[in-house]
């Protein structure tokens, strides 16, 4: 990889495993130069939303701004791909700050796992039987016995992903809220979830973990056979995404609420 000029930001290009994304990375590095992500001022992610989440996770401790260009399918978290004018686009880009979630999961073997989630923390049943989960918020029991396929807590950025598929609400970025959403709730039948202040602590307790095992996932990291899962905002972590002015993430989330 060649080095960028002294007047330009140092760019690191990361790409999905698809041939088109890899070819784009080679071409962009040749055109703009490239460094390793640890040395970059800006990371340019080439792929789909999955690649963007992966890049964000790899960059959690560094906090380097990430500008994504869509070479995947949906590309909700990415800008349009254009090879030309990249430096000008980066200079004009708008910053969006995201605060992820922290999941602390305890298993039936008393093992403790701490994982960061950018989109959501979800619990899912691991057997043919419905899960039975108690839900408390800030130490107050809200649902003593939820019969369901699972439940999730989603950030505003993640509210248009799995949360929306589970019929949860879309949350604007500046709303200061989290979505608590059941997945196929059987009892209580009429409970459709809740909107919570972003500083809330949500605790899930699996009521019958031997007979009705449950797995917990923070984005793509799964922990099997959990008995307790606590979810809070990871306030010590701030992630920065860069967007073209015409592709602002806040506007995209608002538009999703009016999609036919």
XYZ file of C-alpha atoms in Angstrom:
260
model
C 0.000 0.000 0.000
C 1.231 3.470 -0.797
C 1.176 6.405 1.600
C -1.232 9.338 1.157
C -0.019 12.859 0.549
C 0.687 15.006 3.599
C -2.293 17.290 2.843
C -4.844 14.472 2.756
C -6.196 12.363 5.629
C -4.645 8.938 6.005
C -7.193 6.431 4.739
C -7.559 2.758 5.548
C -9.747 0.702 3.225
C -11.487 -2.406 4.547
C -13.599 -4.601 2.299
C -16.076 -7.445 2.430
C -14.991 -10.804 1.069
C -16.930 -10.378 -2.180
C -14.959 -10.011 -5.436
C -16.502 -6.605 -6.191
C -15.591 -5.210 -2.769
C -12.048 -6.558 -2.958
C -11.552 -5.126 -6.431
C -12.834 -1.744 -5.263
C -10.390 -1.773 -2.371
C -7.448 -2.413 -4.676
C -8.525 0.362 -7.029
C -9.132 2.892 -4.249
C -5.819 2.169 -2.538
C -4.062 2.705 -5.833
C -5.887 5.979 -6.344
C -5.806 7.466 -2.830
C -3.126 5.527 -0.978
C -3.803 3.436 2.054
C -2.539 2.657 5.556
C -3.452 0.096 8.181
C -6.626 0.845 10.220
C -4.587 1.512 13.364
C -2.726 4.300 11.524
C -5.699 5.866 9.745
C -7.462 9.173 10.238
C -10.535 7.768 8.480
C -11.551 4.188 7.712
C -13.431 3.567 4.465
C -15.592 0.435 4.622
C -16.568 -1.262 1.350
C -19.406 -3.756 1.503
C -22.815 -4.012 3.137
C -24.244 -3.350 6.576
C -22.624 -6.511 7.937
C -19.182 -5.284 6.913
C -19.916 -1.879 8.447
C -20.869 -3.464 11.776
C -17.721 -5.554 11.639
C -15.603 -2.466 10.983
C -17.263 -0.634 13.867
C -16.612 -3.523 16.240
C -12.966 -3.750 15.208
C -12.618 -0.008 15.753
C -14.407 0.302 19.091
C -11.382 1.245 21.158
C -9.784 3.562 18.594
C -12.933 5.473 17.678
C -11.651 6.371 14.203
C -14.424 7.842 11.985
C -15.773 5.380 9.420
C -17.145 6.278 5.998
C -18.957 3.369 4.387
C -19.684 2.872 0.700
C -22.317 0.346 -0.243
C -21.191 -2.651 -2.240
C -23.642 -5.014 -0.547
C -27.425 -5.293 -0.588
C -29.348 -2.970 1.753
C -26.553 -0.624 2.785
C -28.590 1.276 5.359
C -25.469 2.393 7.253
C -23.458 3.220 4.139
C -23.190 5.883 1.469
C -23.412 5.281 -2.257
C -20.291 3.856 -3.868
C -18.404 6.262 -6.090
C -14.705 5.957 -6.732
C -14.189 9.575 -7.755
C -14.174 12.610 -5.489
C -13.680 10.657 -2.283
C -11.512 13.261 -0.540
C -14.051 16.000 -1.230
C -16.855 13.795 0.057
C -14.944 13.065 3.254
C -14.306 16.773 3.792
C -18.011 17.585 3.393
C -19.301 14.567 5.319
C -21.521 14.913 8.366
C -20.620 13.106 11.564
C -23.052 10.871 13.423
C -22.122 9.638 16.902
C -23.450 6.284 18.098
C -23.452 4.896 21.621
C -23.557 1.086 21.616
C -24.979 -1.293 24.200
C -23.079 -3.400 26.704
C -24.362 -6.922 27.346
C -23.280 -8.800 30.449
C -24.502 -12.388 30.206
C -24.193 -15.103 32.862
C -24.502 -18.737 31.811
C -25.758 -21.855 33.599
C -22.097 -22.628 34.367
C -21.689 -19.233 36.069
C -19.507 -17.941 33.239
C -19.707 -14.192 32.669
C -19.481 -12.712 29.168
C -19.309 -8.988 28.402
C -19.977 -8.027 24.774
C -20.670 -4.745 22.958
C -23.636 -4.425 20.586
C -24.133 -1.638 18.073
C -27.569 -2.695 16.810
C -29.216 -4.825 19.463
C -28.945 -7.383 22.236
C -31.357 -10.256 21.655
C -32.439 -13.350 23.570
C -33.741 -16.353 21.635
C -35.077 -19.706 22.704
C -32.787 -22.668 21.968
C -35.385 -25.455 22.052
C -38.818 -26.211 20.624
C -40.458 -24.824 23.778
C -41.113 -21.159 24.328
C -38.744 -19.293 26.593
C -39.906 -17.967 29.950
C -38.169 -14.726 30.808
C -38.604 -12.205 33.625
C -37.918 -8.591 32.624
C -36.903 -5.836 35.029
C -36.012 -2.215 34.268
C -33.813 -0.224 36.642
C -34.324 -2.830 39.339
C -38.123 -2.849 39.112
C -39.838 -5.990 37.875
C -41.966 -5.141 34.848
C -42.782 -8.575 33.433
C -42.465 -11.457 35.912
C -43.103 -14.177 33.327
C -42.887 -13.441 29.595
C -43.591 -16.507 27.417
C -41.990 -15.859 24.025
C -39.527 -16.877 21.370
C -37.279 -14.165 22.772
C -36.832 -10.444 23.390
C -34.418 -7.708 22.393
C -33.124 -4.273 23.294
C -32.271 -2.091 20.295
C -30.432 1.193 19.869
C -31.892 3.896 17.593
C -29.393 2.919 14.882
C -30.434 -0.719 15.261
C -34.158 -0.017 15.511
C -34.574 -0.388 11.734
C -32.878 -3.814 11.693
C -33.969 -6.934 13.627
C -36.098 -4.779 15.931
C -38.250 -3.582 13.027
C -38.642 -7.137 11.745
C -39.942 -8.073 15.201
C -42.519 -5.243 14.888
C -40.617 -2.939 17.208
C -40.663 0.858 16.862
C -38.314 2.922 14.721
C -36.446 5.388 16.948
C -34.934 8.670 15.702
C -31.280 9.022 16.650
C -31.832 12.087 18.842
C -34.805 10.622 20.741
C -32.746 9.393 23.685
C -34.614 6.094 23.779
C -34.076 2.345 23.549
C -36.585 -0.184 22.221
C -37.540 -3.183 24.359
C -39.289 -5.544 21.965
C -40.681 -9.074 22.410
C -40.154 -11.706 19.755
C -43.402 -13.627 19.179
C -44.799 -13.048 22.665
C -47.276 -15.767 23.655
C -48.119 -14.476 27.118
C -49.024 -11.740 27.911
C -50.542 -11.707 24.435
C -51.177 -7.988 24.197
C -47.713 -6.819 25.235
C -45.975 -5.261 22.237
C -42.882 -3.887 23.939
C -41.801 -0.591 25.475
C -39.769 2.530 24.816
C -37.229 3.197 27.558
C -34.930 6.102 28.448
C -31.497 5.472 26.966
C -29.882 5.300 30.427
C -32.103 2.394 31.527
C -30.713 -0.908 32.763
C -32.684 -3.861 31.419
C -32.253 -7.249 33.079
C -33.546 -10.509 31.677
C -33.775 -13.576 33.923
C -34.366 -16.948 32.280
C -36.878 -18.728 34.520
C -36.393 -22.326 33.394
C -32.932 -22.487 31.776
C -32.577 -26.279 31.916
C -35.899 -27.165 30.329
C -36.238 -24.024 28.213
C -32.675 -22.951 27.280
C -32.031 -19.463 25.917
C -29.116 -17.945 23.992
C -28.183 -14.263 24.040
C -26.568 -12.378 21.179
C -24.912 -8.981 20.995
C -25.051 -8.283 17.263
C -23.297 -11.376 15.862
C -21.667 -12.650 19.089
C -23.766 -15.377 20.709
C -23.633 -16.738 24.243
C -25.440 -20.033 24.790
C -27.370 -21.200 27.855
C -27.770 -17.907 29.655
C -29.558 -17.471 32.978
C -29.254 -13.692 33.322
C -28.546 -10.901 30.855
C -28.053 -7.247 31.777
C -28.149 -4.571 29.076
C -27.005 -0.972 29.506
C -25.632 1.775 27.307
C -21.851 1.644 26.920
C -21.357 5.323 27.739
C -17.583 4.981 27.684
C -17.684 4.213 23.947
C -18.536 6.647 21.155
C -18.510 5.528 17.533
C -18.385 8.012 14.661
C -19.911 7.408 11.231
C -19.519 9.775 8.299
C -22.310 10.405 5.793
C -22.771 12.431 2.646
C -25.057 15.405 3.405
C -27.737 13.978 1.106
C -27.497 10.570 2.803
C -27.839 11.641 6.440
C -28.579 8.706 8.765
C -31.092 10.661 10.854
C -33.080 11.467 7.708
C -32.956 7.843 6.554
C -34.357 6.661 9.887
C -37.150 9.233 9.719
C -38.013 8.163 6.180
C -38.324 4.550 7.317
C -41.305 5.567 9.458
C -43.180 6.606 6.310
C -42.124 3.741 4.063
C -45.072 2.071 2.293
